[in-house]
Coordinates of C-alpha atoms in Angstrom, one line a residue:
Chain A
M1 CA 90.0 127.4 98.0
T2 CA 86.5 126.5 96.7
V3 CA 83.3 127.0 98.7
T4 CA 81.9 123.9 100.4
E5 CA 78.4 123.6 101.9
P6 CA 77.9 125.9 104.9
K7 CA 76.1 124.1 107.7
P8 CA 74.8 126.7 110.3
D9 CA 73.2 125.2 113.3
G10 CA 72.6 126.1 117.0
R11 CA 74.3 123.1 118.5
L12 CA 76.8 123.7 121.3
L13 CA 79.7 121.5 122.5
E14 CA 79.9 121.9 126.3
V15 CA 82.7 120.7 128.5
S16 CA 81.8 121.0 132.2
G17 CA 84.4 120.2 134.8
A18 CA 86.1 117.6 132.7
E19 CA 88.8 115.6 134.5
V20 CA 91.1 113.1 132.8
R21 CA 93.5 111.1 135.0
F22 CA 96.5 109.2 133.9
A23 CA 98.5 106.5 135.8
L24 CA 99.5 107.3 139.3
G25 CA 96.4 109.5 139.7
R26 CA 98.0 112.5 137.9
S27 CA 95.3 114.7 136.3
A28 CA 96.1 115.8 132.8
V29 CA 92.8 117.7 132.6
A30 CA 91.8 118.9 136.0
G31 CA 88.3 120.4 135.8
A32 CA 88.1 122.1 132.5
W33 CA 85.1 124.2 131.5
L34 CA 84.6 125.2 127.9
T35 CA 81.8 125.9 125.5
L36 CA 82.3 125.8 121.8
G37 CA 80.1 128.1 119.8
C38 CA 78.5 126.6 116.8
G39 CA 80.4 127.3 113.5
Q40 CA 83.1 129.1 115.4
I41 CA 86.8 128.5 115.5
T42 CA 88.1 128.2 119.1
A43 CA 91.8 128.0 119.8
L44 CA 93.0 126.1 122.9
L45 CA 96.3 127.8 123.8
G46 CA 98.7 126.7 126.4
A47 CA 102.3 125.6 127.1
S48 CA 103.3 122.0 126.5
G49 CA 102.0 119.8 129.1
A50 CA 99.0 122.0 130.0
G51 CA 96.6 119.2 129.0
K52 CA 95.4 120.6 125.7
S53 CA 95.8 117.5 123.6
T54 CA 94.3 115.3 126.3
L55 CA 91.2 117.5 126.5
L56 CA 91.0 117.3 122.7
R57 CA 91.2 113.5 122.8
A58 CA 88.6 113.4 125.6
I59 CA 86.2 115.4 123.3
A60 CA 86.9 113.0 120.5
G61 CA 86.1 110.0 122.8
L62 CA 89.7 108.8 122.8
E63 CA 90.2 109.4 126.6
L64 CA 87.8 108.4 129.4
L65 CA 86.5 111.1 131.8
H66 CA 87.0 110.6 135.5
R67 CA 84.8 113.5 136.4
G68 CA 82.6 116.1 134.7
E69 CA 80.8 115.9 131.4
I70 CA 81.1 116.5 127.7
R71 CA 77.8 117.2 125.9
F72 CA 77.0 117.9 122.3
D73 CA 73.7 119.3 121.3
G74 CA 72.4 118.4 124.7
Q75 CA 73.4 114.8 124.5
V76 CA 76.0 113.4 126.8
W77 CA 79.1 112.2 124.9
S78 CA 81.3 111.6 127.9
A79 CA 80.7 111.2 131.7
P80 CA 82.3 108.9 134.3
D81 CA 79.6 106.4 133.8
Q82 CA 78.8 107.0 130.1
H83 CA 81.0 107.0 127.0
T84 CA 80.0 107.3 123.4
P85 CA 82.7 105.5 121.4
P86 CA 84.7 107.8 119.1
E87 CA 83.2 106.2 115.9
K88 CA 79.8 107.3 117.0
R89 CA 80.6 111.0 117.7
R90 CA 81.2 112.5 114.2
C91 CA 84.3 114.4 115.4
G92 CA 86.8 115.0 112.5
V93 CA 90.2 115.0 114.0
V94 CA 93.5 116.3 112.5
F95 CA 96.3 114.7 114.5
Q96 CA 99.6 116.4 115.2
D97 CA 101.5 113.9 112.9
Y98 CA 98.5 113.8 110.6
A99 CA 98.2 110.0 111.1
L100 CA 97.6 109.3 107.4
F101 CA 97.2 105.6 106.6
P102 CA 100.5 104.7 105.0
H103 CA 99.1 101.9 102.8
L104 CA 96.5 104.1 101.2
N105 CA 96.9 106.9 98.7
A106 CA 95.6 110.4 99.2
L107 CA 92.2 109.6 97.7
D108 CA 91.7 106.4 99.6
N109 CA 92.8 108.1 102.8
V110 CA 90.1 110.8 102.3
A111 CA 87.5 108.1 101.4
F112 CA 88.3 106.0 104.5
G113 CA 85.5 107.4 106.7
L114 CA 82.9 107.6 103.9
R115 CA 80.2 104.9 104.3
E116 CA 77.2 106.0 102.2
G117 CA 76.7 105.3 98.5
S118 CA 78.6 103.1 96.1
R119 CA 82.3 103.0 95.7
T120 CA 82.2 105.4 92.8
D121 CA 80.0 107.8 94.9
R122 CA 82.5 107.6 97.8
R123 CA 85.5 108.3 95.5
R124 CA 83.7 111.2 93.9
A125 CA 82.9 112.7 97.3
A126 CA 86.6 112.2 98.4
L127 CA 87.7 113.8 95.2
S128 CA 85.6 116.9 95.8
R129 CA 87.1 117.1 99.3
L130 CA 90.5 117.0 97.9
E131 CA 89.5 119.6 95.5
S132 CA 88.6 121.9 98.4
V133 CA 92.1 121.7 99.6
E134 CA 93.5 122.0 96.1
L135 CA 95.1 118.6 95.9
T136 CA 93.3 117.0 92.9
H137 CA 96.7 116.4 91.2
R138 CA 98.0 114.3 94.1
T139 CA 95.1 111.8 94.5
Q140 CA 97.3 108.8 93.7
A141 CA 100.2 109.8 95.9
Y142 CA 101.0 107.8 99.0
P143 CA 101.6 109.7 102.3
H144 CA 105.4 109.2 102.1
E145 CA 105.4 110.9 98.7
L146 CA 103.5 113.9 99.9
S147 CA 105.2 117.0 101.4
G148 CA 104.4 118.1 105.0
G149 CA 101.9 120.7 103.8
E150 CA 100.2 118.3 101.4
Q151 CA 99.9 115.7 104.2
Q152 CA 98.3 118.3 106.4
R153 CA 95.8 119.2 103.7
V154 CA 95.0 115.5 103.1
A155 CA 94.4 115.0 106.8
L156 CA 92.2 118.1 106.9
A157 CA 90.2 116.8 103.8
R158 CA 89.9 113.3 105.3
A159 CA 88.5 114.7 108.6
L160 CA 86.1 117.1 106.8
A161 CA 84.9 114.3 104.4
I162 CA 82.8 112.6 107.1
K163 CA 80.8 115.9 107.4
P164 CA 81.7 116.1 111.1
D165 CA 79.6 118.0 113.8
V166 CA 82.9 119.1 115.5
M167 CA 86.4 119.5 114.0
L168 CA 89.3 119.0 116.3
L169 CA 92.8 119.9 115.2
D170 CA 95.9 119.0 117.4
E171 CA 98.8 121.3 116.6
P172 CA 98.1 121.0 112.9
F173 CA 100.8 123.3 111.8
S174 CA 103.6 122.4 114.2
G175 CA 105.6 120.3 111.8
L176 CA 105.8 122.9 109.0
D177 CA 108.3 125.6 108.3
R178 CA 107.3 129.2 109.2
R179 CA 106.2 130.5 105.8
L180 CA 104.2 127.4 104.9
R181 CA 102.6 127.5 108.3
R182 CA 101.4 131.0 107.7
D183 CA 100.0 130.2 104.2
L184 CA 98.3 127.0 105.4
R185 CA 96.9 128.7 108.5
G186 CA 94.9 131.1 106.4
D187 CA 93.8 128.4 103.9
T188 CA 92.8 126.1 106.7
A189 CA 90.7 128.8 108.5
D190 CA 89.0 129.5 105.1
V191 CA 88.1 125.9 104.5
L192 CA 86.8 125.5 108.1
R193 CA 84.8 128.7 108.0
Q194 CA 83.2 127.7 104.6
S195 CA 82.2 124.3 106.0
G196 CA 80.6 126.0 109.0
V197 CA 81.8 123.4 111.4
T198 CA 82.4 124.0 115.1
T199 CA 86.2 123.8 115.4
L200 CA 88.7 123.5 118.2
I201 CA 92.4 124.0 117.4
V202 CA 95.0 123.1 120.0
T203 CA 98.1 125.1 119.7
H204 CA 101.0 126.5 121.8
D205 CA 101.7 129.3 119.3
A206 CA 100.1 132.5 120.5
E207 CA 100.4 134.1 117.0
E208 CA 98.5 131.2 115.5
A209 CA 95.7 131.4 118.0
L210 CA 95.3 135.1 117.7
E211 CA 95.3 134.9 113.9
I212 CA 93.0 132.0 113.3
A213 CA 90.5 131.9 116.1
D214 CA 87.1 133.6 116.9
T215 CA 87.6 132.7 120.5
I216 CA 90.6 131.7 122.5
A217 CA 90.6 129.5 125.6
L218 CA 93.8 129.7 127.7
M219 CA 94.8 126.5 129.4
Q220 CA 97.2 126.1 132.3
D221 CA 97.8 122.9 134.5
G222 CA 94.7 121.1 133.2
R223 CA 92.4 124.1 133.7
I224 CA 90.9 126.7 131.4
I225 CA 92.1 130.0 132.9
Q226 CA 90.4 132.5 130.6
T227 CA 88.3 132.5 127.5
G228 CA 87.5 135.3 125.2
A229 CA 87.9 137.1 121.9
P230 CA 91.6 137.4 120.7
D231 CA 91.8 141.2 121.2
T232 CA 90.2 141.1 124.6
L233 CA 92.5 138.4 125.8
Y234 CA 95.6 140.1 124.5
L235 CA 94.8 143.5 125.9
K236 CA 92.9 142.5 129.1
P237 CA 94.3 139.3 130.4
S238 CA 92.9 138.2 133.7
S239 CA 96.3 137.1 135.2
L240 CA 100.0 137.2 134.6
T241 CA 100.0 133.7 133.3
A242 CA 97.2 134.5 130.8
A243 CA 99.1 137.5 129.7
R244 CA 102.3 135.6 129.2
L245 CA 100.6 132.9 127.1
L246 CA 99.7 135.5 124.5
G247 CA 103.0 137.4 124.4
D248 CA 105.6 139.4 126.2
V249 CA 104.6 141.6 129.0
E250 CA 106.2 144.0 131.5
T251 CA 104.8 144.1 135.0
F252 CA 104.8 146.6 137.8
T253 CA 103.5 145.8 141.3
T254 CA 102.2 148.7 143.2
R255 CA 99.4 149.8 145.7
V256 CA 96.3 151.7 144.8
R257 CA 96.6 155.3 146.1
D258 CA 93.9 158.0 145.4
G259 CA 92.1 155.6 143.0
Q260 CA 95.2 155.2 140.9
A261 CA 97.9 152.7 140.4
K262 CA 101.1 154.7 140.0
T263 CA 104.3 153.3 138.4
A264 CA 107.5 154.7 137.1
L265 CA 106.0 154.7 133.6
G266 CA 102.8 156.5 134.5
A267 CA 99.5 156.1 136.4
L268 CA 96.3 154.2 135.5
P269 CA 92.9 154.6 137.1
A270 CA 92.4 151.6 139.4
T271 CA 88.6 151.2 138.9
G272 CA 87.2 148.3 140.8
F273 CA 90.1 148.1 143.4
V274 CA 90.0 149.3 146.9
S275 CA 92.5 151.8 148.4
D276 CA 95.9 150.3 149.4
Q277 CA 95.2 147.1 147.5
K278 CA 98.2 145.5 146.0
V279 CA 97.8 145.4 142.2
R280 CA 99.8 144.4 139.2
L281 CA 100.0 146.6 136.2
M282 CA 100.8 144.8 133.0
V283 CA 102.0 146.5 129.8
R284 CA 102.7 145.0 126.4
P285 CA 106.1 146.0 124.9
E286 CA 104.3 147.8 122.1
G287 CA 102.5 149.9 124.7
V288 CA 105.8 151.3 126.1
I289 CA 106.3 154.7 124.4
V290 CA 109.9 155.7 123.9
D291 CA 110.6 159.4 123.5
R292 CA 113.8 161.5 123.4
T293 CA 112.1 164.9 123.7
D294 CA 109.5 164.2 126.4
T295 CA 110.0 165.8 129.8
S296 CA 107.6 163.5 131.6
G297 CA 108.0 159.7 132.1
A298 CA 110.8 157.7 133.5
R299 CA 114.4 158.4 132.6
A300 CA 116.1 155.5 130.8
R301 CA 119.0 154.6 128.6
I302 CA 118.8 152.3 125.6
S303 CA 121.1 149.4 126.2
H304 CA 120.3 147.2 123.2
R305 CA 118.5 147.4 119.9
Q306 CA 117.5 144.4 117.9
T307 CA 115.8 144.3 114.5
S308 CA 112.8 142.0 114.3
T309 CA 110.2 141.3 111.6
G310 CA 108.3 144.6 111.3
Y311 CA 109.6 146.3 114.4
A312 CA 112.7 147.1 116.4
R313 CA 113.1 145.6 119.9
L314 CA 114.7 148.0 122.4
T315 CA 116.0 147.1 125.8
C316 CA 115.9 150.2 128.0
T317 CA 117.6 150.4 131.4
L318 CA 115.8 152.6 134.0
E319 CA 117.7 154.6 136.6
N320 CA 117.1 151.9 139.2
D321 CA 118.8 149.4 136.7
R322 CA 115.5 147.7 135.9
R323 CA 115.3 146.7 132.2
I324 CA 112.1 147.3 130.2
E325 CA 111.5 146.0 126.7
A326 CA 109.9 148.3 124.2
R327 CA 108.8 147.8 120.5
V328 CA 109.1 150.7 118.1
A329 CA 108.7 151.1 114.3
L330 CA 111.9 150.2 112.4
S331 CA 111.9 153.8 111.1
E332 CA 112.6 155.2 114.6
S333 CA 116.3 156.1 115.0
H334 CA 116.8 155.2 118.7
K335 CA 120.2 153.6 119.2
P336 CA 122.1 152.0 122.1
G337 CA 123.4 154.8 124.5
D338 CA 120.5 157.2 123.8
A339 CA 119.0 158.9 126.8
V340 CA 115.1 158.6 126.6
R341 CA 111.9 159.0 128.6
L342 CA 109.5 156.0 128.9
R343 CA 105.8 156.0 129.6
F344 CA 103.0 153.6 128.8
D345 CA 100.1 153.8 126.5
P346 CA 97.0 153.1 128.6
A347 CA 95.4 151.2 125.7
F348 CA 98.0 148.4 126.1
T349 CA 98.0 148.4 129.9
H350 CA 95.9 146.4 132.2
L351 CA 95.5 146.1 135.9
V352 CA 94.9 142.9 137.9
C353 CA 95.1 141.8 141.5
A354 CA 98.8 141.3 142.5
D355 CA 97.9 137.7 143.6
A356 CA 96.3 136.8 140.2
D357 CA 99.1 134.6 138.8
Chain B
M1 CA 129.4 81.5 93.5
L2 CA 131.8 79.9 96.1
G3 CA 129.1 79.7 98.7
L4 CA 126.1 78.4 96.7
I5 CA 126.8 77.4 93.1
I6 CA 129.9 75.2 93.5
P7 CA 128.5 73.3 96.6
L8 CA 125.2 72.9 94.8
A9 CA 126.9 71.6 91.6
R10 CA 129.0 69.2 93.7
L11 CA 125.8 68.0 95.5
G12 CA 124.0 67.6 92.1
H13 CA 126.9 65.6 90.8
H14 CA 126.8 63.3 93.8
A15 CA 123.0 63.0 93.6
L16 CA 123.1 62.0 90.0
H17 CA 125.6 59.1 90.7
A18 CA 123.9 57.6 93.8
P19 CA 120.8 55.6 94.3
I20 CA 117.7 57.5 95.6
A21 CA 116.9 57.0 99.2
R22 CA 113.8 54.9 99.6
N23 CA 111.9 57.2 102.0
L24 CA 113.0 60.4 100.3
M25 CA 109.4 61.5 99.3
D26 CA 108.0 60.7 102.7
A27 CA 110.8 62.7 104.4
A28 CA 110.2 65.6 102.0
G29 CA 106.5 65.5 102.8
H30 CA 107.2 65.4 106.6
S31 CA 109.7 68.3 106.3
L32 CA 107.2 70.4 104.3
T33 CA 104.4 69.7 106.7
L34 CA 106.4 70.5 109.8
A35 CA 107.8 73.6 108.3
A36 CA 104.5 74.9 107.0
I37 CA 102.6 74.2 110.2
S38 CA 105.5 75.7 112.3
G39 CA 105.7 78.8 110.0
L40 CA 101.9 79.4 110.3
A41 CA 101.9 78.9 114.1
A42 CA 105.1 81.1 114.5
S43 CA 103.5 84.0 112.6
L44 CA 100.5 83.7 115.0
L45 CA 102.8 83.5 118.0
G46 CA 104.9 86.4 116.7
L47 CA 101.8 88.5 116.2
T48 CA 100.5 87.7 119.7
C49 CA 103.9 88.6 121.2
A50 CA 104.1 91.8 119.1
Y51 CA 100.6 92.9 120.4
A52 CA 101.7 91.9 123.9
L53 CA 104.8 94.1 123.6
R54 CA 102.7 97.0 122.2
S55 CA 100.1 96.7 125.0
G56 CA 102.4 98.2 127.6
H57 CA 101.4 95.7 130.3
K58 CA 104.5 94.7 132.1
P59 CA 103.6 91.0 132.7
A60 CA 102.7 90.7 128.9
I61 CA 105.9 92.3 127.8
A62 CA 108.0 90.1 130.1
A63 CA 106.3 87.0 128.7
A64 CA 106.9 88.0 125.1
R65 CA 110.5 88.8 125.8
L66 CA 110.9 85.4 127.5
A67 CA 109.4 83.7 124.5
G68 CA 112.1 85.2 122.3
L69 CA 114.9 83.8 124.5
G70 CA 114.6 80.2 123.1
Y71 CA 116.6 81.3 120.0
A72 CA 119.8 81.3 122.1
V73 CA 119.1 77.7 123.3
P74 CA 120.7 74.9 121.4
G75 CA 118.2 72.5 119.7
S76 CA 119.1 69.5 121.8
V77 CA 118.7 71.4 125.1
A78 CA 115.3 72.8 123.9
A79 CA 114.2 69.3 123.0
L80 CA 115.1 68.0 126.4
G81 CA 113.2 70.9 128.0
V82 CA 110.2 70.0 125.8
L83 CA 110.5 66.4 126.8
V84 CA 110.4 67.3 130.5
L85 CA 107.6 69.7 130.1
L86 CA 105.4 67.4 127.9
G87 CA 106.2 64.5 130.2
I88 CA 104.8 66.4 133.1
S89 CA 101.7 67.4 131.2
Q90 CA 101.2 63.9 129.9
S91 CA 101.4 62.4 133.4
G92 CA 99.0 65.1 134.7
L93 CA 96.5 64.3 131.8
D94 CA 96.9 60.6 132.5
Q95 CA 96.1 61.0 136.2
A96 CA 93.1 63.2 135.5
W97 CA 91.9 60.8 132.8
R98 CA 92.4 57.7 135.0
A99 CA 90.4 59.4 137.8
M100 CA 87.5 60.2 135.4
A101 CA 87.4 57.3 132.9
G102 CA 89.5 54.7 134.7
N103 CA 91.9 53.9 131.9
P104 CA 95.2 55.4 130.8
F105 CA 95.3 58.6 128.6
P106 CA 96.6 57.9 125.1
I107 CA 100.2 59.1 124.6
L108 CA 99.6 62.2 122.5
L109 CA 102.2 64.7 123.5
N110 CA 105.5 62.8 123.8
G111 CA 107.2 61.7 120.6
S112 CA 104.6 63.3 118.4
V113 CA 104.4 66.0 115.8
I114 CA 102.8 68.2 118.5
A115 CA 106.0 68.0 120.5
L116 CA 108.1 68.8 117.4
I117 CA 106.0 71.9 116.7
F118 CA 106.1 73.0 120.2
A119 CA 109.9 72.7 120.3
Y120 CA 110.2 74.7 117.0
Q121 CA 108.0 77.4 118.4
S122 CA 110.1 77.7 121.6
R123 CA 113.3 77.7 119.5
F124 CA 112.3 80.1 116.7
A125 CA 109.9 82.4 118.3
A126 CA 112.4 85.2 118.2
A127 CA 112.7 84.9 114.4
A128 CA 109.0 85.4 114.3
I129 CA 108.6 88.1 116.9
G130 CA 111.2 90.4 115.2
P131 CA 109.4 90.9 111.9
S132 CA 105.9 91.0 113.5
E133 CA 107.1 93.6 116.0
S134 CA 108.6 95.9 113.4
A135 CA 105.5 95.5 111.2
L136 CA 103.2 96.5 114.1
A137 CA 105.4 99.4 114.9
R138 CA 104.1 101.0 111.7
V139 CA 100.6 101.0 113.2
T140 CA 101.0 103.9 115.5
P141 CA 98.5 104.7 118.2
A142 CA 97.5 107.8 116.2
L143 CA 96.5 105.5 113.2
D144 CA 94.1 103.6 115.5
M145 CA 92.7 106.9 116.8
A146 CA 92.3 108.3 113.3
A147 CA 90.5 105.2 112.2
R148 CA 88.2 105.3 115.2
T149 CA 87.3 109.0 114.7
L150 CA 86.6 108.2 111.0
G151 CA 83.8 105.9 112.1
A152 CA 85.6 102.5 112.2
G153 CA 85.0 100.3 115.3
P154 CA 87.8 98.2 116.8
G155 CA 87.2 95.3 114.5
E156 CA 87.0 97.4 111.4
T157 CA 90.2 99.2 112.4
A158 CA 92.0 95.8 112.8
W159 CA 90.8 94.7 109.4
R160 CA 91.3 97.9 107.4
V161 CA 94.4 99.3 109.1
H162 CA 96.2 96.7 111.1
R163 CA 95.9 93.8 108.6
P164 CA 97.2 95.4 105.5
L165 CA 100.1 97.0 107.5
I166 CA 101.2 93.9 109.3
S167 CA 100.5 91.2 106.7
S168 CA 103.9 91.3 105.0
G169 CA 105.7 91.2 108.4
S170 CA 103.7 88.2 109.4
L171 CA 104.5 86.5 106.1
L172 CA 108.1 87.3 106.6
A173 CA 108.0 85.7 110.1
A174 CA 106.3 82.6 108.7
L175 CA 108.8 82.2 106.0
L176 CA 111.8 82.7 108.2
V177 CA 110.6 79.9 110.6
F178 CA 109.7 77.7 107.6
V179 CA 113.3 77.8 106.4
E180 CA 114.7 77.4 110.0
V181 CA 112.5 74.3 110.6
L182 CA 113.4 72.8 107.2
K183 CA 117.1 72.7 108.3
E184 CA 116.6 71.9 112.0
L185 CA 118.2 68.7 113.1
P186 CA 119.0 68.1 116.8
A187 CA 115.5 68.8 118.3
T188 CA 113.9 66.8 115.4
M189 CA 116.2 63.8 116.0
I190 CA 115.3 63.7 119.6
L191 CA 111.6 64.5 119.5
R192 CA 110.4 62.9 116.2
P193 CA 107.9 60.0 116.3
F194 CA 109.3 56.5 115.3
N195 CA 109.9 56.2 111.6
Y196 CA 109.2 59.9 111.1
D197 CA 112.2 61.1 109.0
T198 CA 112.7 64.6 107.6
L199 CA 115.1 65.6 104.9
A200 CA 117.6 66.9 107.4
V201 CA 117.4 63.7 109.3
I202 CA 118.1 61.4 106.3
A203 CA 120.8 63.7 104.9
H204 CA 122.4 63.5 108.4
N205 CA 122.0 59.7 108.6
Y206 CA 123.6 59.1 105.3
A207 CA 126.3 61.5 105.8
S208 CA 127.3 60.0 109.1
D209 CA 127.5 56.6 107.3
E210 CA 129.8 58.3 104.8
R211 CA 127.3 57.6 102.1
L212 CA 127.6 61.1 100.7
G213 CA 126.0 60.3 97.4
E214 CA 122.7 59.3 99.0
A215 CA 123.0 62.2 101.4
A216 CA 123.3 64.7 98.5
L217 CA 119.7 64.6 97.2
P218 CA 117.9 65.3 100.5
A219 CA 120.4 68.1 101.1
L220 CA 119.8 69.5 97.6
L221 CA 116.0 69.3 98.2
I222 CA 116.3 71.3 101.4
T223 CA 118.2 74.0 99.4
L224 CA 115.7 74.0 96.6
I225 CA 112.7 74.2 98.9
A226 CA 114.3 77.0 101.0
L227 CA 115.6 79.0 98.1
P228 CA 112.4 80.7 96.8
P229 CA 111.3 82.0 100.3
M230 CA 114.9 83.2 100.9
I231 CA 115.0 85.0 97.6
W232 CA 111.6 86.7 98.6
I233 CA 113.0 87.6 102.0
A234 CA 116.2 89.0 100.6
R235 CA 114.3 91.1 98.0
R236 CA 111.9 92.4 100.7
L237 CA 114.8 93.4 103.0
T238 CA 116.5 95.2 100.1
R239 CA 113.4 97.1 99.4
Q240 CA 113.0 98.1 103.0
E241 CA 116.6 99.4 103.0
A242 CA 115.8 101.4 99.9
L243 CA 112.7 102.9 101.4
R244 CA 114.7 103.9 104.4

């Protein structure tokens, strides 16, 4: 991908207490707070129906706000009594189905939003945008002649062509096969970073969010439940829901005794919790250490082994019949029936209040 | 061959050996005028109904669906319905006019071209709504949103996105109704103004008098006028099938 003009600035997009209501008074977005750092890629991650796409459309000006405010660079874009129309916001949007104009070829699609200069200038600008997504050989192709990946790149080029202040991408990779998705993800992130535009990507795919974003915002039931850097969110989720949005997790509920949270798989210092408080210990499957020679740890038997991409998934049954999932290197020779000891790696373990769902 | 060429040849043969009806050119002019105006009006009506159906508003959807029902009604029944409706409107206008100006309102609605066009719209709305609706289905809400975020206001979006995507559907609607009106007989017979013949009417009159020779030329003209639009429609539908 070629380098395009970087555009660093200090302008923030702020969403404060945004609420979007649909028919029958149902709130799709119910008081969402979010700040997009300039030039950063933020992923909005949540299950389907969490209100992610609605929030994205509200930012683009395609939904009205019933409560709260959306501001860009200090200026109010949306409020219950104020609404800047979408055409005045300079938000580039890549829609889930790309929404390419079927009657225009790739070049004309990209040139659609260009208004300055002569027709030749606009076509030249559109061509250079298509170049940035490596599609100069497909300028004359109509959307139905383009592959899914090519359509996605045209949609990206079209949105970037207007030199937007904010880029919004709604599940931009969901219609593509796994391998293409991976390649395109990297390329898209490169293009976005090079253009230096503040970006929000809506996704329900944790892997995608972790890989592409500088910041992840987790959304559940119309609210942002946690925001942070990918590593922090993965390893220190604030609740069970947050933990599950980013991947599998094993949980143990216990009470704090002597400043520690003790479980069958080991103990963790319970800093910040009072004695006898009910806490939930969460551990990622790759943080469960499986050992045949260890004498400490919980006794378990491997009941199932499944090979996955890059690791083996072990299902271990504890003496009390509880099942625990662990992930080990494929080179490990554990097999079903083996007696093992399990303990957790504190680096992959996190403690939260038991009522933090 | 059996369905078109042989009957056409037979008609041609009849036409060559019979005198030409006196008012043939007038009737052809009337037929073309009625069909063209109805086609144009139907494409507008079809588009209005298609937007109503797309709006998601229940009363608008019900009205649009109701408009399409006229296709199932025979022409003579539709004509009577139109007569009743226009009769009521005319008397209403008359009363209002008398109250204001003191003299009777000129008879504008009954037995006029307006009545005919109205009847054609009520009968053939379904033929116009179908193509308009399927053309508008190509304009997904996401296309509207994309255009708006790319800086186009509602008017520009309608012009640069809706118009090119629905124009061929509207043309199809207009041509379908054009052809239907060209052939229409019962409603035309009942509602036409005095001495206002169409090709279908004179073909029918001569044929019912067993003067098949004179009936042949107007029938042939109807076929010849309707053929080019029908060829265009058939080619378009074939192309759509191929694209699918």
